[in-house]
Structure formats: C-alpha cells, structure tokens
Coordinates of C-alpha atoms in Angstrom, one line a residue:
M1 CA 0.0 0.0 0.0
S2 CA 1.1 3.5 -0.5
A3 CA 0.0 7.1 0.1
D4 CA 0.1 10.3 -1.8
S5 CA 3.0 12.4 -0.6
G6 CA 2.0 14.8 2.1
G7 CA 2.5 16.1 5.6
W8 CA 0.4 14.7 8.4
F9 CA 2.1 15.8 11.6
R10 CA 0.1 16.9 14.7
Q11 CA -3.3 18.3 13.8
S12 CA -2.3 18.1 10.1
L13 CA -2.9 14.4 10.1
Q14 CA -5.0 13.3 7.2
K15 CA -7.9 11.0 7.3
C16 CA -6.9 7.4 8.0
C17 CA -8.6 4.8 5.9
Q18 CA -8.7 1.2 7.2
S19 CA -8.1 -1.7 4.9
D20 CA -7.7 -5.5 5.4
D21 CA -4.0 -5.4 5.9
G22 CA -3.5 -2.1 7.7
F23 CA -4.1 1.6 7.4
Q24 CA -3.4 3.9 4.5
W25 CA -2.7 7.5 5.2
Q26 CA -4.1 9.8 2.5
G27 CA -2.0 12.9 2.1
A28 CA -2.8 16.2 0.5
G29 CA 0.4 17.2 -1.2
Y30 CA 3.7 18.6 0.1
R31 CA 2.7 21.4 2.5
E32 CA 4.9 23.6 4.7
Y33 CA 4.5 22.9 8.4
Q34 CA 5.5 25.7 10.7
H35 CA 6.9 23.4 13.4
V36 CA 10.4 24.5 14.6
R37 CA 13.4 22.6 13.4
L38 CA 16.7 22.8 15.2
C39 CA 19.5 24.0 13.0
A40 CA 22.9 23.6 14.8
K41 CA 26.5 24.7 14.4
K42 CA 29.5 23.3 16.3
F43 CA 31.7 25.4 18.4
S44 CA 34.8 24.9 20.5
A45 CA 34.3 26.7 23.8
S46 CA 35.8 27.1 27.2
I47 CA 33.4 26.8 30.1
V48 CA 33.9 29.5 32.7
N49 CA 35.0 28.2 36.1
F50 CA 35.2 24.7 34.7
L51 CA 38.3 23.0 33.3
G52 CA 39.6 25.6 30.9
D53 CA 39.7 22.9 28.1
P54 CA 37.8 23.3 24.9
I55 CA 34.6 21.2 24.6
D56 CA 32.1 20.8 21.8
C57 CA 28.9 22.8 22.2
R58 CA 25.9 23.3 19.9
L59 CA 24.1 26.6 19.6
I60 CA 20.5 25.9 18.7
T61 CA 18.4 28.3 16.6
M62 CA 14.8 28.0 15.5
V63 CA 13.6 27.9 12.0
S64 CA 10.6 26.3 10.3
F65 CA 10.8 23.1 8.3
K66 CA 8.7 21.2 5.8
A67 CA 7.1 17.9 6.3
P68 CA 8.8 15.2 4.2
T69 CA 7.4 14.2 0.9
I70 CA 5.9 10.8 1.7
K71 CA 6.2 8.2 -1.0
S72 CA 4.5 5.5 1.0
C73 CA 3.2 5.1 4.5
V74 CA 1.6 2.0 6.0
T75 CA 0.5 1.4 9.6
S76 CA -0.4 -2.0 11.0
L77 CA -0.8 -3.7 14.4
V78 CA 1.9 -6.2 15.4
S79 CA 0.8 -8.8 18.0
P80 CA 2.7 -11.5 19.8
E81 CA 3.5 -14.6 17.8
L82 CA 1.9 -16.7 20.6
P83 CA -1.2 -15.7 22.5
T84 CA -0.9 -14.5 26.0
I85 CA -2.3 -16.9 28.5
P86 CA -5.7 -15.9 30.0
E87 CA -4.3 -15.7 33.5
N88 CA -2.2 -12.7 32.4
L89 CA -5.1 -10.8 30.7
H90 CA -5.4 -8.3 33.5
L91 CA -2.2 -6.9 34.9
A92 CA -2.6 -4.5 37.8
F93 CA -0.3 -1.4 37.9
S94 CA 1.8 -1.1 41.0
P95 CA 1.5 2.1 43.1
A96 CA 4.8 3.3 41.5
D97 CA 3.3 2.8 38.0
L98 CA 0.1 4.8 38.9
A99 CA 2.1 7.6 40.6
D100 CA 4.4 8.1 37.6
L101 CA 4.1 10.5 34.8
R102 CA 1.5 9.7 32.1
I103 CA 3.8 10.4 29.2
F104 CA 5.5 8.5 26.5
T105 CA 9.3 7.9 26.5
P106 CA 10.4 8.8 23.0
V107 CA 13.5 7.2 21.5
I108 CA 15.1 7.8 18.1
L109 CA 17.7 5.6 16.5
L110 CA 19.5 6.7 13.3
Y111 CA 21.2 4.2 11.0
E112 CA 23.0 6.6 8.6
T113 CA 25.1 4.0 6.8
P114 CA 23.3 3.2 3.6
V115 CA 21.3 0.0 4.1
D116 CA 22.0 -2.7 1.6
S117 CA 18.9 -4.8 2.0
E118 CA 15.5 -3.9 0.5
F119 CA 13.4 -1.8 2.8
E120 CA 10.6 -4.4 2.7
T121 CA 13.0 -7.1 3.8
L122 CA 14.3 -4.9 6.6
V123 CA 10.7 -4.1 7.8
G124 CA 9.7 -7.7 7.5
N125 CA 12.5 -8.8 9.8
L126 CA 11.7 -6.0 12.3
K127 CA 8.0 -7.0 12.4
D128 CA 8.7 -10.7 12.6
S129 CA 11.2 -10.3 15.5
L130 CA 8.8 -7.9 17.2
R131 CA 6.1 -10.6 17.1
K132 CA 8.6 -13.0 18.8
V133 CA 9.8 -10.6 21.4
L134 CA 6.3 -9.4 22.3
V135 CA 5.6 -13.0 23.6
E136 CA 8.0 -12.1 26.5
Y137 CA 7.1 -8.5 26.6
Y138 CA 3.3 -9.0 26.3
P139 CA 2.2 -5.9 28.3
L140 CA 3.5 -3.8 25.4
A141 CA 1.1 -5.4 23.0
G142 CA -2.0 -4.7 25.1
R143 CA -3.9 -1.6 26.1
I144 CA -4.0 0.8 29.1
A145 CA -7.6 0.8 30.1
K146 CA -9.8 1.3 33.1
G147 CA -10.5 -1.8 35.1
E148 CA -13.8 -2.7 36.8
N149 CA -12.9 -0.6 39.8
G150 CA -12.2 2.5 37.6
V151 CA -8.5 2.3 38.2
A152 CA -6.1 2.1 35.2
E153 CA -4.7 -1.4 34.4
L154 CA -2.9 -3.2 31.7
L155 CA -5.2 -5.2 29.5
C156 CA -2.9 -7.8 28.0
D157 CA -5.2 -8.7 25.1
D158 CA -2.6 -9.0 22.4
R159 CA -4.2 -6.1 20.5
G160 CA -0.8 -5.2 19.1
A161 CA 1.7 -2.4 19.0
Y162 CA 1.3 0.3 16.3
F163 CA 3.9 -0.1 13.6
T164 CA 4.3 2.5 10.8
Q165 CA 6.7 2.1 7.9
M166 CA 7.3 5.2 5.8
V167 CA 9.4 6.0 2.8
V168 CA 10.2 9.7 2.1
E169 CA 11.8 11.5 -0.9
E170 CA 14.2 13.6 1.1
T171 CA 17.6 12.6 2.4
L172 CA 18.1 12.7 6.1
E173 CA 20.1 15.9 5.8
E174 CA 17.4 17.5 3.7
F175 CA 14.8 16.5 6.3
G176 CA 16.8 18.2 9.0
G177 CA 18.8 15.4 10.6
R178 CA 18.3 14.1 14.1
D179 CA 16.9 17.4 15.3
A180 CA 13.8 17.0 13.0
C181 CA 13.0 13.4 13.9
F182 CA 10.4 14.5 16.4
G183 CA 8.2 14.8 13.3
I184 CA 8.5 11.1 12.5
M185 CA 7.5 9.5 15.8
G186 CA 4.5 7.6 14.6
M187 CA 2.2 8.9 17.3
G188 CA -0.3 10.4 14.9
A189 CA -0.8 7.1 13.2
A190 CA -1.8 5.7 16.6
N191 CA -4.3 8.5 17.0
L192 CA -2.3 10.0 19.8
K193 CA -1.6 13.7 20.1
C194 CA 2.0 14.8 19.9
E195 CA 2.4 18.4 21.2
G196 CA 5.6 18.6 23.2
F197 CA 5.3 17.6 26.9
Q198 CA 2.1 15.7 26.3
V199 CA 0.2 13.9 29.1
Y200 CA -1.9 10.9 28.1
T201 CA -4.7 10.0 30.5
L202 CA -7.8 7.8 30.3
N203 CA -9.9 11.0 30.9
E204 CA -9.0 11.9 27.3
Y205 CA -8.5 8.5 25.7
K206 CA -10.8 5.5 26.2
E207 CA -7.7 3.3 25.9
I208 CA -4.0 3.9 25.2
P209 CA -1.6 1.6 23.3
P210 CA 1.6 1.2 25.3
L211 CA 4.0 0.9 22.3
V212 CA 4.2 3.0 19.1
I213 CA 6.9 2.4 16.5
Q214 CA 7.8 4.0 13.2
V215 CA 10.6 3.1 10.8
T216 CA 11.4 5.6 8.1
L217 CA 13.6 5.2 5.0
F218 CA 15.2 8.3 3.5
K219 CA 16.4 8.9 0.0
C220 CA 20.0 8.4 1.1
K221 CA 19.1 4.9 2.4
A222 CA 19.5 6.0 6.0
V223 CA 16.9 4.6 8.4
A224 CA 15.3 6.2 11.4
L225 CA 13.7 3.9 14.0
A226 CA 11.4 5.8 16.5
V227 CA 10.2 3.8 19.5
N228 CA 7.8 5.2 22.1
W229 CA 6.5 3.5 25.2
H230 CA 4.1 4.7 27.9
H231 CA 6.0 5.5 31.0
Q232 CA 3.4 3.9 33.3
V233 CA 4.1 0.6 31.6
A234 CA 7.9 0.8 31.6
D235 CA 10.6 3.0 33.0
G236 CA 13.8 3.7 31.1
V237 CA 15.6 0.5 32.3
S238 CA 12.6 -1.6 31.3
G239 CA 12.2 0.1 28.0
F240 CA 15.8 -0.3 26.9
S241 CA 15.7 -4.0 28.1
F242 CA 12.9 -4.4 25.6
L243 CA 14.8 -2.7 22.9
K244 CA 17.9 -4.8 23.6
A245 CA 15.9 -8.0 23.5
W246 CA 14.2 -7.0 20.3
S247 CA 17.6 -6.3 18.7
E248 CA 18.9 -9.7 19.9
V249 CA 15.9 -11.6 18.4
A250 CA 16.2 -9.6 15.2
R251 CA 19.8 -11.0 14.8
G252 CA 18.6 -14.6 15.6
L253 CA 20.0 -14.5 19.2
P254 CA 18.3 -15.6 22.4
I255 CA 17.1 -12.9 24.8
T256 CA 19.9 -12.2 27.3
S257 CA 17.6 -11.2 30.2
P258 CA 13.9 -12.1 29.9
P259 CA 11.6 -9.7 31.8
D260 CA 10.1 -10.2 35.3
H261 CA 6.5 -9.1 35.3
R262 CA 5.8 -9.6 39.0
R263 CA 4.5 -6.1 39.6
H264 CA 3.3 -7.1 43.1
L265 CA 6.9 -6.8 44.1
M266 CA 6.3 -3.1 44.1
S267 CA 3.1 -3.3 46.2
A268 CA 2.6 -1.6 49.6
R269 CA 3.5 -3.5 52.7
L270 CA 0.9 -5.1 55.0
P271 CA 0.4 -3.3 57.3
P272 CA 1.8 -0.2 55.6
H273 CA 4.3 2.0 57.2
P274 CA 4.1 5.2 55.2
L275 CA 6.2 8.3 55.4
E276 CA 5.1 11.0 57.7
G277 CA 4.0 13.7 55.4
C278 CA 4.4 14.1 51.6
P279 CA 7.7 13.3 50.0
P280 CA 9.3 16.5 48.7
E281 CA 9.2 15.3 45.1
Y282 CA 5.4 15.1 45.2
R283 CA 2.5 17.2 46.2
V284 CA -1.0 16.3 47.3
L285 CA -3.9 17.7 45.2
S286 CA -6.5 19.7 47.0
A287 CA -10.1 19.9 46.0
Q288 CA -9.5 23.1 44.0
P289 CA -9.7 22.2 40.3
Q290 CA -6.9 24.6 39.3
E291 CA -4.4 22.7 41.3
H292 CA -5.0 19.5 39.3
H293 CA -3.3 21.0 36.2
A294 CA -0.1 23.0 36.2
Q295 CA -0.4 26.1 34.2
K296 CA 1.2 25.8 30.8
S297 CA 3.6 28.5 29.9
T298 CA 3.3 30.0 26.5
Q299 CA 6.8 31.3 26.6
S300 CA 9.1 29.7 24.0
R301 CA 12.1 27.5 25.0
K302 CA 15.6 27.1 23.6
K303 CA 17.8 24.1 23.5
V304 CA 21.6 24.1 24.2
E305 CA 23.7 21.0 23.8
I306 CA 27.1 20.4 25.4
T307 CA 29.5 17.5 24.8
I308 CA 31.9 16.6 27.7
S309 CA 34.5 13.9 27.1
G310 CA 35.2 11.0 29.5
E311 CA 38.5 12.6 30.5
E312 CA 36.8 15.9 31.4
I313 CA 34.2 13.9 33.5
Q314 CA 37.1 12.4 35.4
Q315 CA 38.6 15.9 35.9
L316 CA 35.2 17.1 37.2
K317 CA 35.1 14.2 39.7
K318 CA 38.6 15.1 40.9
Q319 CA 37.6 18.8 41.3
A320 CA 34.5 17.8 43.2
A321 CA 36.4 15.5 45.6
E322 CA 38.9 18.2 46.5
G323 CA 38.0 19.8 49.9
S324 CA 35.2 17.3 50.6
D325 CA 35.0 14.7 53.3
S326 CA 32.1 13.0 51.6
G327 CA 33.7 12.2 48.2
P328 CA 34.6 10.8 45.9
F329 CA 31.3 11.5 44.2
S330 CA 29.8 9.6 41.2
S331 CA 30.0 10.9 37.7
G332 CA 26.3 11.5 37.7
V333 CA 26.4 13.6 40.9
C334 CA 29.3 15.7 39.5
I335 CA 27.7 16.3 36.2
S336 CA 24.4 17.3 37.9
A337 CA 26.2 19.6 40.4
H338 CA 28.1 21.4 37.6
L339 CA 25.0 21.7 35.5
W340 CA 23.0 23.1 38.4
K341 CA 25.6 25.8 39.0
L342 CA 25.7 26.8 35.3
V343 CA 21.9 26.9 34.8
T344 CA 21.2 28.7 38.1
A345 CA 23.8 31.4 37.3
A346 CA 22.4 31.7 33.7
R347 CA 18.8 32.3 35.0
G348 CA 19.7 35.5 36.8
L349 CA 17.3 34.8 39.7
N350 CA 17.1 36.6 43.0
R351 CA 19.8 35.3 45.3
D352 CA 17.3 34.6 48.0
D353 CA 15.1 32.5 45.8
S354 CA 14.9 28.8 46.3
T355 CA 16.2 26.4 43.6
S356 CA 15.9 22.6 43.5
I357 CA 17.4 19.7 41.5
F358 CA 15.5 16.4 41.0
S359 CA 17.6 13.2 40.8
V360 CA 15.9 10.2 39.2
L361 CA 17.1 6.9 40.8
D362 CA 16.7 3.3 39.9
G363 CA 15.2 1.4 42.8
R364 CA 16.3 -1.9 41.6
T365 CA 19.8 -1.2 42.8
R366 CA 18.6 0.1 46.2
M367 CA 16.0 -2.5 47.2
K368 CA 16.9 -5.7 49.0
D369 CA 16.8 -8.9 46.9
F370 CA 15.1 -7.2 44.0
P371 CA 15.3 -8.6 40.4
M372 CA 17.4 -6.4 38.1
N373 CA 15.2 -7.6 35.2
Y374 CA 12.0 -6.3 36.8
F375 CA 9.7 -4.9 34.0
G376 CA 7.7 -1.9 35.1
N377 CA 8.4 1.3 37.0
C378 CA 11.0 1.2 39.7
I379 CA 12.3 4.7 39.7
F380 CA 12.1 7.2 42.5
V381 CA 12.9 10.9 42.6
R382 CA 14.9 12.7 45.3
K383 CA 15.1 16.5 45.6
A384 CA 17.9 18.7 46.8
V385 CA 17.1 22.3 47.7
S386 CA 19.2 25.4 48.3
S387 CA 19.2 29.2 47.7
V388 CA 20.2 30.6 44.3
G389 CA 23.0 32.5 45.9
D390 CA 24.5 29.5 47.6
I391 CA 24.4 27.3 44.5
V392 CA 26.1 30.1 42.5
D393 CA 28.7 30.8 45.1
M394 CA 29.5 27.4 46.6
P395 CA 32.4 25.3 45.3
L396 CA 31.5 22.3 43.2
C397 CA 32.2 19.9 46.1
Q398 CA 29.6 21.5 48.3
V399 CA 26.9 21.4 45.6
A400 CA 27.8 17.8 44.8
K401 CA 27.4 17.0 48.5
L402 CA 23.9 18.4 48.5
I403 CA 22.9 16.1 45.7
H404 CA 24.8 13.2 47.1
D405 CA 23.1 13.5 50.5
S406 CA 19.6 13.7 49.0
I407 CA 20.3 10.5 46.9
H408 CA 21.9 8.7 49.9
G409 CA 18.6 8.8 51.7
A410 CA 16.9 6.6 49.1
T411 CA 17.3 3.4 51.1
D412 CA 15.2 0.2 50.8
D413 CA 13.1 1.3 53.8
Y414 CA 12.6 4.7 52.4
I415 CA 11.4 3.3 49.0
R416 CA 9.0 0.9 50.7
S417 CA 7.7 3.8 52.9
V418 CA 7.1 5.8 49.7
L419 CA 5.1 2.9 48.2
D420 CA 3.1 2.6 51.4
W421 CA 2.5 6.4 51.2
F422 CA 1.2 6.0 47.7
E423 CA -1.2 3.3 48.8
V424 CA -2.5 5.2 51.9
T425 CA -2.8 8.6 50.2
G426 CA -4.2 7.3 46.9
T427 CA -2.2 7.8 43.7
Q428 CA -5.2 9.7 42.2
N429 CA -4.6 12.4 44.9
I430 CA -0.9 13.0 44.2
V431 CA 1.2 14.5 41.4
H432 CA 4.9 14.8 40.6
N433 CA 6.5 18.1 40.9
R434 CA 8.6 17.2 37.9
P435 CA 6.4 18.7 35.2
S436 CA 6.5 22.2 36.9
I437 CA 10.3 22.6 37.1
G438 CA 10.0 25.7 35.0
T439 CA 12.1 28.8 36.0
H440 CA 13.9 27.8 39.1
D441 CA 14.5 24.0 39.2
L442 CA 16.4 21.5 37.2
L443 CA 15.6 17.8 36.2
P444 CA 18.5 16.0 34.6
T445 CA 17.8 12.4 33.4
F446 CA 20.6 10.0 32.7
W447 CA 20.6 7.6 29.8
R448 CA 24.4 7.4 30.0
F449 CA 24.6 3.6 30.6
F450 CA 21.6 2.5 28.5
P451 CA 22.7 0.1 25.6
I452 CA 21.8 2.7 22.9
Y453 CA 24.7 1.9 20.7
E454 CA 24.4 -1.8 21.0
L455 CA 21.0 -1.8 19.3
D456 CA 21.8 -3.7 16.1
F457 CA 18.6 -5.0 14.4
G458 CA 20.5 -6.7 11.7
F459 CA 21.5 -3.7 9.7
G460 CA 24.3 -2.3 11.8
K461 CA 24.6 -0.3 15.0
P462 CA 23.1 3.2 15.2
T463 CA 25.2 6.2 14.3
Y464 CA 23.0 8.2 16.7
G465 CA 20.6 7.4 19.4
G466 CA 18.8 9.4 22.1
R467 CA 15.7 11.0 23.4
N468 CA 13.4 12.1 20.5
S469 CA 12.5 15.3 22.3
P470 CA 10.4 18.0 20.9
P471 CA 12.2 21.1 19.7
A472 CA 10.7 23.1 22.6
G473 CA 11.1 20.7 25.5
A474 CA 10.0 21.4 29.1
A475 CA 12.0 24.3 30.6
G476 CA 14.4 23.1 33.2
F477 CA 14.7 19.6 31.7
A478 CA 18.1 18.2 30.8
A479 CA 19.0 14.9 29.2
V480 CA 22.4 13.2 29.6
S481 CA 23.1 10.6 27.0
P482 CA 26.1 8.7 25.6
T483 CA 27.7 9.9 22.4
P484 CA 28.2 8.0 19.2
S485 CA 31.9 7.9 19.8
R486 CA 31.3 5.4 22.6
D487 CA 34.4 6.7 24.5
G488 CA 32.8 7.7 27.7
S489 CA 31.8 11.2 26.6
V490 CA 28.3 12.5 27.2
L491 CA 25.9 14.8 25.4
I492 CA 24.0 17.1 27.7
T493 CA 20.8 18.7 26.3
V494 CA 19.3 21.5 28.3
Y495 CA 16.0 23.3 27.7
L496 CA 15.6 26.8 29.1
Y497 CA 13.5 29.9 28.6
P498 CA 15.2 32.3 26.0
D499 CA 16.8 34.7 28.4
A500 CA 18.4 31.9 30.5
A501 CA 19.4 30.0 27.3
D502 CA 21.1 33.1 25.9
A503 CA 22.9 33.7 29.2
L504 CA 24.1 30.1 29.3
I505 CA 25.3 30.4 25.7
S506 CA 27.2 33.5 26.6
E507 CA 28.6 31.9 29.7
L508 CA 29.9 29.0 27.6
G509 CA 31.6 31.4 25.3
L510 CA 29.4 30.5 22.3
G511 CA 28.6 32.8 19.4
C512 CA 27.0 32.7 16.0

C-alpha cells in the first residue's frame, strides 16, 4: 500500500482509511509545516570556572521546516507470535506505576550508513522479530484501560503495537537530521496527540496503546527507528531492556535477560508504614480544580547542547572531591552539580530565591533482593534544595554533597515507605513536581549507561541514538546521553527559557 506524498504531523494528520492489511494515510500534497526545526552549528568553547579545556557545544536556533514528501506510509498492528495466557489478561499497575508521569518515553535511533537490503526485507525482519519478542514483553502489546474498579490497568489482550513504515523522498540531511526526527515518531498514526510535553490519560482516551513504533527510510538509504512506550508501563531501564531483547531476536539470538512481570513486588506492605508527610518530590492535590493541572507557559524555550569527554568527566570528579570529606562522588552527581551551578547562574534569579534539583534513581539497585530484570516502574525521585546565591557561590564539592546527601537517603526502607504512602494517600490524589520545574528548578535524566549503541537489528549499530525530544522541551529539563563515539563522553541537552538560554550560551563562550 502507498499514500500520496504529504505532511500529516500533529493536527495536520490526514484521514486514516482502514483496509484489510493495515491503514493507509491519505495525504494532501507537500505542505509547509510551521513546526520548529533545530539548526545547529558546532563550536569549541571554554566553560567559565570549569576545566579551561575546549569542549564541543551546539548553539541551537529555531527555523521552520517542511514535512517530508511521503512516497509510501503504512501502519499496522503487530501482535505477539503466541497468544498471552488468559491468567495474564489483567495486569494491575503497581503504586509506582500509577504515581508516575502519564507520558511516552520517545527514543530515536538513526542508522545513517546506507542499508544494503531492500526496505521491505528490513521491515519484515523488524516485524517478525517484534512478534517474537512481544511474547515475552506481552504488556507492550496490550492496552492501558480502566478496570472494573475504575483504576487504570494493563489489559494484555494482544491487540498489538502500532507499527508504521514510511518512505520519504528527502535525504536525512534535507529533512533536518536528528533534530527534526520529532516529526516522524508515529504517534499520529496511533491517533495520539504529539504536542511537546504531552500527558496521556484515560480521561482523554478510552484506551492507550503502550507501544508505538515508526521506521522511516530516507532517499540516502539512511533509516530512522522511532520507538515510544508509555511511562506507566515501563521506565527507562525496562524500555531499553525491551529494545535490547528485540535487537537480539532480530539477529537470531536468544534474549539475554527475559523480563520479570511480577508487579506485586512493588506493592505496599501489610500493614503499611508510610512516610510521615508528603515526600518533597510530590504534592497532594487539593479539592481546588486549578491545582490539578499545572499552568502551561506560552513562553518559548531554547535548547543548548554540550558534549563533555570522558577525560573531562574524570577531571570534574577530581575537582568535586577536593575539599570534601564525603567524596569521591559519582559521575552523575558531579555532572548534575556542575549543570545546576551553570543553569542557576544563567537564569539570573534573585539570590534569596529557592532552587531545586531532582535526581531520578533506579530502585532496583537500592531495594533488597530485588530482580534487576523487573519490568515496570522502579524509579524514584529525590530532591535537593538550596538558595540561588548558595548554588552560584558554593564550590562544586559542596553542591555535589547536597545532591549526594539527597540521593543517599533513598534506602530500601525509604522506598518501601514511599510505596506505602502512595497506597495510603491514593495515587489519584498526588502528582509529581517534575512537570512544573520551570524557571527555578532542574531535572537531569541520565541515559548514559543504557545500551543505545548496541541496538543492532540486523542492519548495523546506530550512528546516533537518544531521546526524541520536541524542539521546545520542558524548561528546566536536561538529558544526559552517551555519544556515538562510545568513548565515555556524554551529550547534555538543556531546555531553558530564551533569556536563560542566551545567558548560558554567553557563559559557555558561544557565538554565531
């Protein structure tokens, strides 16, 4: 099947016509789409008060781009090769699942070396291996729906993951490279909105597919693989374990670490022993409707990218350990501390204002006798707070100690107490503070050790992989990912409001 060339992003999606073997998107010609595309230049800069060594930075500017000229586009549902047993039809979410953000985690993998095999052969292998791996990862083939008690659950009915295959007439470079790949996520084909930091709830959707995939072939024979999973179904560790397993099966290999679906392992204790009071990373909703939805800022955001080498990270750790009786600190703590100082200074806030940093932790490594292959949500957030003036003035070692001390408190007993608090308070009555980080706070997430550059589906390893973030991401959000060089360096992506972004660019010594 094929479709007329045309753009169908966001609200520009064209009518979807169902047929026996899938869905055909009917386009309306090549139309300009005024979404922002990120056009980047590379610079060599010296970070003030850092190491004095040049590092790679990217100054991001905003321009419009055109939707690709679609030669063909087919969407189908991919179900497990074997049916899921009836006993697993209803899978209850754990309190940690229900308390987590109702968003999709978007991943983009680019394979820029021209693919030798025919695209149909490549797609066929992807779909066949997906059918096989979904036997083990069957929750991803079901639907998020309301159970009989009105609470969201996983209906593991093998309905299938949405899988879109698209061929476009542009090269990857003409399309805009990795910065434009937010436009080829495949979410529209699954009838899901895609508007930046989008929350997906059962108040808006009758049911939600947990897994949405799109593979795109460009004129230059480069391939983009976009994978999106709902965060209530899987955290980053679980999501990348699925991707690794899928890539193994695609190469004819056994799954290294099959998933553990025992979500009751994250249940509250009996009797519960909840925390006294609300954990600082959450807030309890009142009866006032306006508190249930954080106000959305209409102010634009800018994106700045910084690459730090493995050697520079080691120098950062050495600098943070000097003068501290709590060190040595981890790489993540040191990167977070340095970024907190830079961003806080760039924002130009009142020195007496409060600023926070949220640290996302994997509970699997902190809970006693807990399976490392647990599939679901096992992440917890800790919060460090200080004044703007202190963060700007304190040496790196003291800022690192603030973050270290907040993380150190996430013990097995603390995590269990949080799960008990979820149960006693009711997850419908609480909300993360993460979406409202905005002007004063910072949320760095670390994908540094995820197996991004091991994901070979039979046509080579990716030349780039990372979060497929919107061009205007949530202000205060930062992503720390490995680089394609695979030498220990990291790519830090920071989203800020324009004034703060411009100040950070100036601080980094960047220019046009």
